[in-house]
Short mmCIF file of C-alpha atoms in Angstrom, two decimals:
data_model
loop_
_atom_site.label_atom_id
_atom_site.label_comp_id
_atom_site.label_asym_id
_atom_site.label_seq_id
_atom_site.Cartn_x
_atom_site.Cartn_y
_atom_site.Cartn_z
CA UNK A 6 127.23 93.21 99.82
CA UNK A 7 130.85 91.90 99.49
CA UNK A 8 132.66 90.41 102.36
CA UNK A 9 135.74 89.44 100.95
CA UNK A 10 138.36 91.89 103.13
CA UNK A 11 135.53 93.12 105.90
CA UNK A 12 136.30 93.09 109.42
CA UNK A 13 133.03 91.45 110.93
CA UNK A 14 132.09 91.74 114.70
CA UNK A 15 129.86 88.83 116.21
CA UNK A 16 127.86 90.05 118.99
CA UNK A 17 127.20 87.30 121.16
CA UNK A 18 128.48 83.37 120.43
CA UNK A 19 124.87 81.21 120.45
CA UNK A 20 123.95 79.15 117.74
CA UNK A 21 123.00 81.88 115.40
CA UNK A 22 126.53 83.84 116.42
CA UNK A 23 128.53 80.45 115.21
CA UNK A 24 126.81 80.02 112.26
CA UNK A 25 127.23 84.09 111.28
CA UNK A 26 130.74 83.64 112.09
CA UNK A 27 130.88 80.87 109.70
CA UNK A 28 128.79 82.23 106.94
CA UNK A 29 131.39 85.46 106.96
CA UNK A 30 134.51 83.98 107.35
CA UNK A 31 133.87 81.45 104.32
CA UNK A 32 133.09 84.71 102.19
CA UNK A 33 136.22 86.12 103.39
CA UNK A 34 135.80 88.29 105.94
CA UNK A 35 138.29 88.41 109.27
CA UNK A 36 135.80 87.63 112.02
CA UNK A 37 135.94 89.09 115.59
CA UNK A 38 133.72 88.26 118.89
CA UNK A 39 132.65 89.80 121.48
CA UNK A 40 130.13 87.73 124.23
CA UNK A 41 129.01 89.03 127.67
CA UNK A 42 130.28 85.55 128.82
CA UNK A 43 133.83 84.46 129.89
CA UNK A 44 135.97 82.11 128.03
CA UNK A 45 134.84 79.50 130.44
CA UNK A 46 131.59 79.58 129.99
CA UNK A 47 131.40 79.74 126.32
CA UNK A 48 134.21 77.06 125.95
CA UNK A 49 131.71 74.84 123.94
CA UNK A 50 131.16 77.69 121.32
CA UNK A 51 134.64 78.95 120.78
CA UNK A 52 135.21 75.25 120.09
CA UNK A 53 132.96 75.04 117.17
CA UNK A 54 134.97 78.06 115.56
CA UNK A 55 137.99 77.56 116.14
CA UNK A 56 139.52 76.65 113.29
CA UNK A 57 138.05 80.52 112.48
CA UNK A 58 140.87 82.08 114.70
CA UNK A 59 138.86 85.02 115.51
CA UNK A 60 139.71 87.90 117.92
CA UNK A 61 137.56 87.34 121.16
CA UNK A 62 136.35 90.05 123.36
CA UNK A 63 134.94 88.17 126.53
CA UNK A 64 133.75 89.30 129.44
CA UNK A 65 131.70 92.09 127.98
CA UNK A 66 131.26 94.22 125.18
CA UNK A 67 134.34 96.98 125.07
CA UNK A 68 134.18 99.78 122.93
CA UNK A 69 137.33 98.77 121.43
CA UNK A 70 135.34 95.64 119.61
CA UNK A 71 133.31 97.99 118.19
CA UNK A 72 136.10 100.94 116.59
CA UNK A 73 137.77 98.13 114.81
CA UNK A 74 135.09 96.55 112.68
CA UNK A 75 133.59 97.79 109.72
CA UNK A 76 130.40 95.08 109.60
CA UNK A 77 128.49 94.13 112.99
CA UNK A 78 126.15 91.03 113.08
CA UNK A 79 124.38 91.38 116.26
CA UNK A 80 122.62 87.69 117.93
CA UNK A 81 118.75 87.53 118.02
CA UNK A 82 119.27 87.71 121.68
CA UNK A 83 121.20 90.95 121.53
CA UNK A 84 119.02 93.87 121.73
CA UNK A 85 118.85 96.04 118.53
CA UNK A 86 119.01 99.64 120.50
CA UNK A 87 121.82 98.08 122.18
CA UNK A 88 124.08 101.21 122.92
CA UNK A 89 127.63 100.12 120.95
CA UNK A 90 125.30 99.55 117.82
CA UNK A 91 123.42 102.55 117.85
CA UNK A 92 127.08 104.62 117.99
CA UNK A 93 127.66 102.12 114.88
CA UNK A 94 125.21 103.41 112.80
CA UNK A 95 125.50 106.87 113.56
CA UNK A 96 129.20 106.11 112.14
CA UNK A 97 127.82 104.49 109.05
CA UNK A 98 128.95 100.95 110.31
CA UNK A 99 126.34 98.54 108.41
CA UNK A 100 124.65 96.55 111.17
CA UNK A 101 122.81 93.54 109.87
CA UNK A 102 120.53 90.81 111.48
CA UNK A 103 121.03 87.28 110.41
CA UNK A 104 118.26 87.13 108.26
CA UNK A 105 119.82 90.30 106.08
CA UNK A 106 122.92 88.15 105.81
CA UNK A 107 120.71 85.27 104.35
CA UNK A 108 118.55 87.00 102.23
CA UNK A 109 120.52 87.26 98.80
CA UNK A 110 121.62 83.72 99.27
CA UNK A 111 118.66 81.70 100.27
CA UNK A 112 116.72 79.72 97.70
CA UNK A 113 113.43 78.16 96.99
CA UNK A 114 109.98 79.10 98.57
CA UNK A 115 110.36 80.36 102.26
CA UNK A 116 107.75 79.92 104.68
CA UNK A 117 107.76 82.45 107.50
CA UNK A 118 106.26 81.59 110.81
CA UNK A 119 105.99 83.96 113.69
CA UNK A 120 103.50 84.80 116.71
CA UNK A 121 103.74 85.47 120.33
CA UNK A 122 102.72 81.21 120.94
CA UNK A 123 102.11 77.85 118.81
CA UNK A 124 104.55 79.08 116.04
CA UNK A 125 107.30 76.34 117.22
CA UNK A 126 104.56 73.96 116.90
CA UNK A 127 103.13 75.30 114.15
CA UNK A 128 106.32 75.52 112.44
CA UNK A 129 107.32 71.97 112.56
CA UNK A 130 103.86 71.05 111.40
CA UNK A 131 104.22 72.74 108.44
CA UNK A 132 107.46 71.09 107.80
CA UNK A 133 106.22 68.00 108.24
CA UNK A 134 103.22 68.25 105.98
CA UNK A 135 105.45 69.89 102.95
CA UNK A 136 107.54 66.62 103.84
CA UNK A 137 104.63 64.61 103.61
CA UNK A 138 104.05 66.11 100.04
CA UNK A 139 106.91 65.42 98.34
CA UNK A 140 108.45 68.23 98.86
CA UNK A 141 112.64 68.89 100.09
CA UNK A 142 111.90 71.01 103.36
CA UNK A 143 114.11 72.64 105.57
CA UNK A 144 113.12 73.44 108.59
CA UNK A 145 115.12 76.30 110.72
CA UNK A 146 115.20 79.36 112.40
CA UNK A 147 113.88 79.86 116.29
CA UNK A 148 113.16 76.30 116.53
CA UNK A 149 117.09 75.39 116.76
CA UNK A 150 118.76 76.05 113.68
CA UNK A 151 120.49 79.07 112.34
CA UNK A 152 119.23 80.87 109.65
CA UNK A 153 122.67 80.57 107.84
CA UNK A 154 123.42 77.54 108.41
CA UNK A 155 121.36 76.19 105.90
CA UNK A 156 121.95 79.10 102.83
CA UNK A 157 125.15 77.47 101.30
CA UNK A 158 123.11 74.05 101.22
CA UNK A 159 119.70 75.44 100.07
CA UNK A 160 117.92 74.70 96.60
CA UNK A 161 115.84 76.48 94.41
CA UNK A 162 113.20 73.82 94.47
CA UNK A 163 112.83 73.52 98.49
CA UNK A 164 110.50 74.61 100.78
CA UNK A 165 112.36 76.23 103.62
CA UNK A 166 110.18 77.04 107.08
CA UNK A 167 111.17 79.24 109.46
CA UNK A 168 110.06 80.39 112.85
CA UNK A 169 110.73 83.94 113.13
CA UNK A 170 111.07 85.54 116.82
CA UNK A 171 110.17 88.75 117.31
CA UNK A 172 114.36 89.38 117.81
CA UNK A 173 114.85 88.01 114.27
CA UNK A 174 112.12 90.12 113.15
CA UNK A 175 113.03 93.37 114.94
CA UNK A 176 116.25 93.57 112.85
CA UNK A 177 115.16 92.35 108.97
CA UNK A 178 114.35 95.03 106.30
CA UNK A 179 114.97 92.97 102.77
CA UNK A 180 114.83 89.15 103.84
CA UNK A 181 111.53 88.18 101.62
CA UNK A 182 109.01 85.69 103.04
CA UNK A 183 107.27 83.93 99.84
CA UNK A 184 104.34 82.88 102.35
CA UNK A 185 103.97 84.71 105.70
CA UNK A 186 102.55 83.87 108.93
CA UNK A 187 101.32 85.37 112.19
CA UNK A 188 99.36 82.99 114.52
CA UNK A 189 98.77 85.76 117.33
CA UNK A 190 99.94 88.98 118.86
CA UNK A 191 99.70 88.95 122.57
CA UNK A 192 102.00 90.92 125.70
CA UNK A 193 105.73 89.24 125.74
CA UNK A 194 108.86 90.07 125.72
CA UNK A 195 107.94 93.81 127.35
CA UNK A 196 111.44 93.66 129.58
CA UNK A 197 113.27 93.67 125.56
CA UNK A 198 110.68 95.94 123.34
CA UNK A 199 109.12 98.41 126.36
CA UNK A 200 105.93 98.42 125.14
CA UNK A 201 102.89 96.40 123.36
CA UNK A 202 103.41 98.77 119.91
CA UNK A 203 107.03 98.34 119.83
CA UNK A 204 106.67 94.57 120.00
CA UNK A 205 103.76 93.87 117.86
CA UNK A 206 105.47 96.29 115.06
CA UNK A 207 108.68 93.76 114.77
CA UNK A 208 106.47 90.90 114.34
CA UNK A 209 104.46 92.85 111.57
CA UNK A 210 107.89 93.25 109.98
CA UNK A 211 107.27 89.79 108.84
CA UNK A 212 105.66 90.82 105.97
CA UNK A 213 107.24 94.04 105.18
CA UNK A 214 109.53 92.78 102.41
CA UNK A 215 106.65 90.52 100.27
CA UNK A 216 105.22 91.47 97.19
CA UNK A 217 101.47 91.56 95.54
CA UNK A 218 102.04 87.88 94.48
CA UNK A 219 103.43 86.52 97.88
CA UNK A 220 100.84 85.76 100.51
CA UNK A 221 100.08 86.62 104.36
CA UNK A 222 98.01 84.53 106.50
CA UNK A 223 96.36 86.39 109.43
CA UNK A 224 94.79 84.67 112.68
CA UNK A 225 91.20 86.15 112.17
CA UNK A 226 90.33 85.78 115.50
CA UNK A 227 93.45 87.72 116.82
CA UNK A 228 92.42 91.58 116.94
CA UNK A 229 95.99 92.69 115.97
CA UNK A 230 96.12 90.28 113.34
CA UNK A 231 92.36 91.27 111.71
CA UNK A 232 93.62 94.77 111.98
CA UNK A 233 96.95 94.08 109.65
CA UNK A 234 94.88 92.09 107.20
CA UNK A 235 94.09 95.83 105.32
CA UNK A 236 97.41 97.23 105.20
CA UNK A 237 99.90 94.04 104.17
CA UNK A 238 100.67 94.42 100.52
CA UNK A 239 100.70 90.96 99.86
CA UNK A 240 97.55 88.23 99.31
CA UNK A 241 95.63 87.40 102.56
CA UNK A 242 94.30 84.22 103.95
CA UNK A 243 92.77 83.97 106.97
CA UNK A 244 92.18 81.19 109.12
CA UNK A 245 89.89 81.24 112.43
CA UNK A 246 88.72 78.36 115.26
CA UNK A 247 85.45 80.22 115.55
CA UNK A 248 84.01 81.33 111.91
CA UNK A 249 84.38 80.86 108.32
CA UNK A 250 87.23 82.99 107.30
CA UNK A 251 86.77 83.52 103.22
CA UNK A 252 89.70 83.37 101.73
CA UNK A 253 90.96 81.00 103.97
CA UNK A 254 90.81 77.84 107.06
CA UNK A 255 88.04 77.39 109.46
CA UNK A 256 86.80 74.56 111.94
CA UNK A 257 83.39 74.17 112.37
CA UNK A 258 81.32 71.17 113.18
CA UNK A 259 84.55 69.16 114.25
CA UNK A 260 85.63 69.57 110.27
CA UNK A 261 88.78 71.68 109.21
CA UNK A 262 87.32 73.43 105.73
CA UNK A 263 89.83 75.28 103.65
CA UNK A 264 87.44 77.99 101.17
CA UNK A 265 84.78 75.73 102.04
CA UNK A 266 85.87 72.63 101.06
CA UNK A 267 86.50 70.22 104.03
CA UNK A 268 90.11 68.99 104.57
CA UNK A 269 90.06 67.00 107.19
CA UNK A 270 88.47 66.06 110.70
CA UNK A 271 89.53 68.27 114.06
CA UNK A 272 90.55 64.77 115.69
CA UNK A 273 94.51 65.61 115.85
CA UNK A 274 96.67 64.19 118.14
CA UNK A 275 97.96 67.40 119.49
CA UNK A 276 95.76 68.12 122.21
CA UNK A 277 94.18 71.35 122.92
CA UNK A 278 92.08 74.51 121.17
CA UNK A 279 95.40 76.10 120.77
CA UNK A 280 96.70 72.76 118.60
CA UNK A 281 93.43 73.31 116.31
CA UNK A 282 94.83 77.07 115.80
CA UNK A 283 97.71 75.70 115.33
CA UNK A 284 96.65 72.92 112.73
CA UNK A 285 94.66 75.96 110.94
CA UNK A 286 97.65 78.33 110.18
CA UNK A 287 99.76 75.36 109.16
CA UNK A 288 96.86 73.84 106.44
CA UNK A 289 96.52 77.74 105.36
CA UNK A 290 100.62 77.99 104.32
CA UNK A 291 101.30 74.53 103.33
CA UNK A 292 98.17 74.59 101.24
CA UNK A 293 99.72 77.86 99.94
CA UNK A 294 103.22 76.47 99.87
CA UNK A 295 101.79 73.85 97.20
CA UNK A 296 100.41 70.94 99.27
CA UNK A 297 97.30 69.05 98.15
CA UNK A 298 94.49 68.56 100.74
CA UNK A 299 95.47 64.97 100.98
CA UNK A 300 98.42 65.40 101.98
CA UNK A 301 97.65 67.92 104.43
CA UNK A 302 95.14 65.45 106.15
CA UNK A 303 97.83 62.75 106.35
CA UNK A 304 100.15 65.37 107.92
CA UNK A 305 97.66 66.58 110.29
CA UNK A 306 97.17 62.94 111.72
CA UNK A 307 100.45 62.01 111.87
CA UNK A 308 102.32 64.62 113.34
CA UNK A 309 103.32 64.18 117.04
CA UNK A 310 103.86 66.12 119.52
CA UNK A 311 107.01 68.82 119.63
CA UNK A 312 109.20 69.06 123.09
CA UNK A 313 108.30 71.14 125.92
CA UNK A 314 105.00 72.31 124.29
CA UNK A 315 102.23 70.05 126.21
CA UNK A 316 104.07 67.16 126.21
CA UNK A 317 102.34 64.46 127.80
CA UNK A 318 105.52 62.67 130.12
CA UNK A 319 103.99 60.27 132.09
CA UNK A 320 101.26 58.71 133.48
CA UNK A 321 101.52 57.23 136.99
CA UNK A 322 99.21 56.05 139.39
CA UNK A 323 96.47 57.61 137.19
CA UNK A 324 97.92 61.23 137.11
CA UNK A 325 99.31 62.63 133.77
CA UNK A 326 102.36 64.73 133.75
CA UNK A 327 102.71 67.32 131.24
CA UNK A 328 105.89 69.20 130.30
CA UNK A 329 105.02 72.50 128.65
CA UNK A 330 108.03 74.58 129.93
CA UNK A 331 107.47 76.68 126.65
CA UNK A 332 104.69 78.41 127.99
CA UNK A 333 107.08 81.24 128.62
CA UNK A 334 104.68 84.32 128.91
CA UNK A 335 100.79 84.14 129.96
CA UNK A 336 98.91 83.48 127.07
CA UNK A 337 100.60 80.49 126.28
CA UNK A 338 99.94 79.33 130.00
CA UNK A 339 96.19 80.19 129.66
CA UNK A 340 95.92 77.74 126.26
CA UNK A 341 97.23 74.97 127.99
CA UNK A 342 95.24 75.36 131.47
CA UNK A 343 92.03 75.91 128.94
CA UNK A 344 93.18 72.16 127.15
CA UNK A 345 91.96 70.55 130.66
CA UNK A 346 88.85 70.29 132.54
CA UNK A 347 89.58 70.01 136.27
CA UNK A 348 92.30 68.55 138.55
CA UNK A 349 94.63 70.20 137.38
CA UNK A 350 98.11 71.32 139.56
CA UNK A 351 99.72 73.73 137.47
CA UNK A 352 103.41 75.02 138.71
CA UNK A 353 103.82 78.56 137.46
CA UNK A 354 106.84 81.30 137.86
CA UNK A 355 110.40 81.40 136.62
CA UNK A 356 111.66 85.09 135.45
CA UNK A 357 109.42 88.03 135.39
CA UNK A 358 108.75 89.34 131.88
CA UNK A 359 106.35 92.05 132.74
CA UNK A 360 103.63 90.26 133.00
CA UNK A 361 100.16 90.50 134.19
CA UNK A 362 99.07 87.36 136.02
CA UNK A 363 95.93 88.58 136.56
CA UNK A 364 94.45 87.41 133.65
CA UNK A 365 95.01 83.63 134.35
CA UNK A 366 92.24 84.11 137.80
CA UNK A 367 89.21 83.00 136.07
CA UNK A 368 90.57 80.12 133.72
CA UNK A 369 92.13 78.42 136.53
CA UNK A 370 88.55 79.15 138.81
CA UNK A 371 87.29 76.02 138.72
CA UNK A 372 90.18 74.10 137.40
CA UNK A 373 93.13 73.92 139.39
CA UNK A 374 93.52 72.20 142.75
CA UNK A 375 96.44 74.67 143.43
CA UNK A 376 98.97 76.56 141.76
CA UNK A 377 102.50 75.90 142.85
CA UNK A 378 104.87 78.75 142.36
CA UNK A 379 108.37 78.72 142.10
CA UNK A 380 111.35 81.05 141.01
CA UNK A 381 111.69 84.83 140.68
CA UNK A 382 108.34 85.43 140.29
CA UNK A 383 106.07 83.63 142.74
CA UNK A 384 106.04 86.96 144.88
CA UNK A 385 104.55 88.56 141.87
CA UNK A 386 102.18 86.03 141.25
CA UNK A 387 101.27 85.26 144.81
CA UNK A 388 100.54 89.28 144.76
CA UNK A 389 98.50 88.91 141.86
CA UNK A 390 95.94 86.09 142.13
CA UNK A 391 95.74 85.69 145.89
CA UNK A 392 92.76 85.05 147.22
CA UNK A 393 91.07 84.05 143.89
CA UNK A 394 93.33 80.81 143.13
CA UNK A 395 94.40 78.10 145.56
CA UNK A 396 98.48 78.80 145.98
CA UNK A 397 101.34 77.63 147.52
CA UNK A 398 105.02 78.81 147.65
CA UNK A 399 107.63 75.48 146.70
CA UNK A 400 110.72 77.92 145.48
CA UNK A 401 112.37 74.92 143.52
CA UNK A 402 110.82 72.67 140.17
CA UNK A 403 112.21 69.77 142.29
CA UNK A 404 110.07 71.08 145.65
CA UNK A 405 106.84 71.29 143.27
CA UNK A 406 107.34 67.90 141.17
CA UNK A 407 107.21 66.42 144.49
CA UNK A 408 104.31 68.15 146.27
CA UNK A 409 102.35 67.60 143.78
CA UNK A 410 103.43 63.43 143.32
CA UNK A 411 101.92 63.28 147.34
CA UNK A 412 98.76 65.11 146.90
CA UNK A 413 97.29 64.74 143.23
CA UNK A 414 94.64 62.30 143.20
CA UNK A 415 94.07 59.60 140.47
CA UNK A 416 92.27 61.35 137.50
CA UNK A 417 94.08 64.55 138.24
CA UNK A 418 97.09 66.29 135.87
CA UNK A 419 100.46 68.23 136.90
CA UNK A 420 101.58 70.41 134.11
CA UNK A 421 104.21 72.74 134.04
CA UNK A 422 103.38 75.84 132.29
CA UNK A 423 105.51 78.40 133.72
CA UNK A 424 103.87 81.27 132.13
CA UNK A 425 107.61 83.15 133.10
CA UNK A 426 111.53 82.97 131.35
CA UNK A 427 113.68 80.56 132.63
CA UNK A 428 116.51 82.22 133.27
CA UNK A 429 116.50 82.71 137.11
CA UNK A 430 116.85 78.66 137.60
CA UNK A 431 117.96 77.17 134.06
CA UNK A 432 119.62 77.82 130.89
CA UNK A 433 116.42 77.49 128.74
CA UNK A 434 113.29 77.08 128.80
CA UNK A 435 114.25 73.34 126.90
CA UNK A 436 116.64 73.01 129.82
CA UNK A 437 113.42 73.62 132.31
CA UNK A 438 111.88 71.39 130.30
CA UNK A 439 113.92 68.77 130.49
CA UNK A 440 114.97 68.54 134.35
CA UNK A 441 110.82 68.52 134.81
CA UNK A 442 111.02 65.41 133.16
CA UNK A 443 113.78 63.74 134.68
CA UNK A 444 112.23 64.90 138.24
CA UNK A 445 109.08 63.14 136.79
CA UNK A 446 110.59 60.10 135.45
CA UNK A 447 112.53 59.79 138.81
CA UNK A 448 108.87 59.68 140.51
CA UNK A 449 107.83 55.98 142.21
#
């Protein structure tokens, strides 16, 4: 498509709204905007695009944004049924995703990564062992950085990983992952998609645009996943933490094997059963993406630890402090209370995402000293597990931190893993993440 002359609409100014401002305008298009927020509160953004002069529509999304544009690039975060955009296409207004913008542009070998949890970590371990190898890699996406920002600069000879969200997914038809991942398919995001079908059929949209020679790797342990591996058009490898998975990664007897041959030890310094899933669907695509098994071993030991996934903060007085505010929905949360033993305070709640809390009863049986709830949900939680896990009510991050600094016993760990959106006390879950840590640091 040409965008020389167009009249592009922006729906909603994040990062990814910026950079598709950006991308259009340099191709010639006349770019308009349109955020839920006021000018206030998006200062910061309309700084960055300035120099664009768009036309803003703040304050909410008329109608009147909508009539005058003949392109509309909707924001991952902007729901696809969205009301305005179905009248769009009903008009024959094209409405494109970011990745649809990108997808006759971008070159080299891309790497998609998606799943309901580890594909932030995943992703940047897969990055980092394709850097390891040699090899220019990008890495962008859901992890921070806009699909578009990084077309214009993009070579044929790259490696570009992305994590895809099930947002990003929900909208691409033609964007072409060369290797495709899904680490898992588990309940979140029910408040955007309504049900499990609707959300588990964007992320299988990750492979809808690959071809015979292109490859999918499946988590074979993930029923969902197992289920896909007969209908995909492209190659499948599998990789599983509990059996040999041929064609494909395994662990067994502490040894990573890819087809059999052994890669490299499970020792990683990522801690946690979810880390060695993790560590599997990264050897799987980078040894797919062209890396030797050398330097996947040397990747595998020397990656550390991303932000705000079980990030070990502190220890003091012989308790550990671990910031995983990106356990965002409940089976994230129940990998990282299975990564400990006993001991454990775990502060859960934030925003509701119709979740069932339920399910986290019997890990925590045995493990956890008490659950401290916080935010929107604690009702909801309280509701759910009373009576089966230790709880108590501390409203406030700050409230909890501190509780748990006066009773936690030497030997014993505080992690955050909300299990819930941040929304109804922070900006972001990386914002969550970050005041834990300062409340932790601040700790004597």
């Amino acid at each position: 498509m040409r965008y020389e002359g167009r009249e592009a609409l922006i729906v909603g100014l994040g990062q990814s709204g910026q950079a598709a401002a950006r991308f259009l305008a340099t191709r010639g298009a006349s770019i308009a905007i349109t955020d839920a927020s006021s000018e206030a509160q998006i200062a910061p953004a309309l700084a960055e695009i300035e120099d664009l002069r768009p036309t803003l529509y703040l304050g909410g999304h008329p109608d009147e944004a909508f009539e005058q544009c003949d392109l509309i690039v909707p924001s991952p975060g902007v729901a696809w049924n969205m009301p305005q955009l179905e009248a769009a296409r009903a008009h024959g207004v094209p409405v494109m995703g970011e990745l649809e913008l990108a997808a006759p542009e971008l070159r080299g070998r891309v790497i998609g990564i998606t799943g309901s949890n580890g594909k932030t970590t995943t992703t940047a371990l897969a990055g980092h062992i394709l850097s390891e190898a040699g090899f220019k890699t990008v890495v962008a996406g859901n992890i921070g950085t806009p699909v578009l920002s990084i077309v214009d600069d993009s070579e044929e000879e790259q490696r570009t990983v992305l994590e895809l969200s099930s947002f990003q997914l929900e909208a691409m038809r033609t964007f072409r992952c060369h290797v495709a991942a899904c680490l898992n398919v588990t309940p979140d995001h029910l408040d955007r998609h309504g049900k499990f079908d609707c959300y588990a059929a964007a992320k299988r949209r990750i492979f809808d645009a690959q071809r015979p020679e292109d490859a999918a790797v499946l988590n074979a342990d993930d029923p969902t996943c197992r289920a896909w591996g007969a209908v995909v058009s492209s190659r499948v490898r599998w990789f599983s933490r509990r059996r040999a998975a041929e064609p494909g990664v395994w662990a067994a007897e502490g040894l990573i094997y890819r087809d059999g041959v052994p890669v490299s030890d499970c020792n990683l310094p990522i801690p946690g059963a979810h880390n060695l899933e993790n560590a599997l669907a990264a050897t799987a695509v980078c040894s797919l993406a062209g890396a030797t098994d050398a330097h996947i071993e040397r990747g595998l030991h020397s990656f550390q630890a991303v932000e705000h996934r079980l990030e070990l903060v502190r220890r003091l007085h012989e308790v550990d402090y671990y910031n995983d505010s990106k356990a965002t929905n409940v089976d994230a949360a129940l990998k990282a209370i299975e990564s400990f033993e006993r001991g454990l305070w775990i502060i859960l709640g934030g925003r509701d995402k119709n979740s069932d809390y339920t399910v986290l009863a019997e890990p925590l049986a045995g493990r956890v000293r008490e659950a401290l709830l916080v935010g929107e949900a604690a009702e909801k939680i309280r509701a759910q597990l009373a009576g089966r896990t230790p709880l108590r009510d501390c409203g406030t991050l700050d409230e909890a931190v501190q509780f748990a600094r006066k009773h936690a016993a030497p030997g014993d760990t505080v992690l955050l893993s909300p299990a819930c959106a941040s929304f109804d006390q922070f900006q972001s879950y990386g914002h969550r993440g970050r005041e834990f840590k300062r409340l932790v640091e601040e700790l004597t």
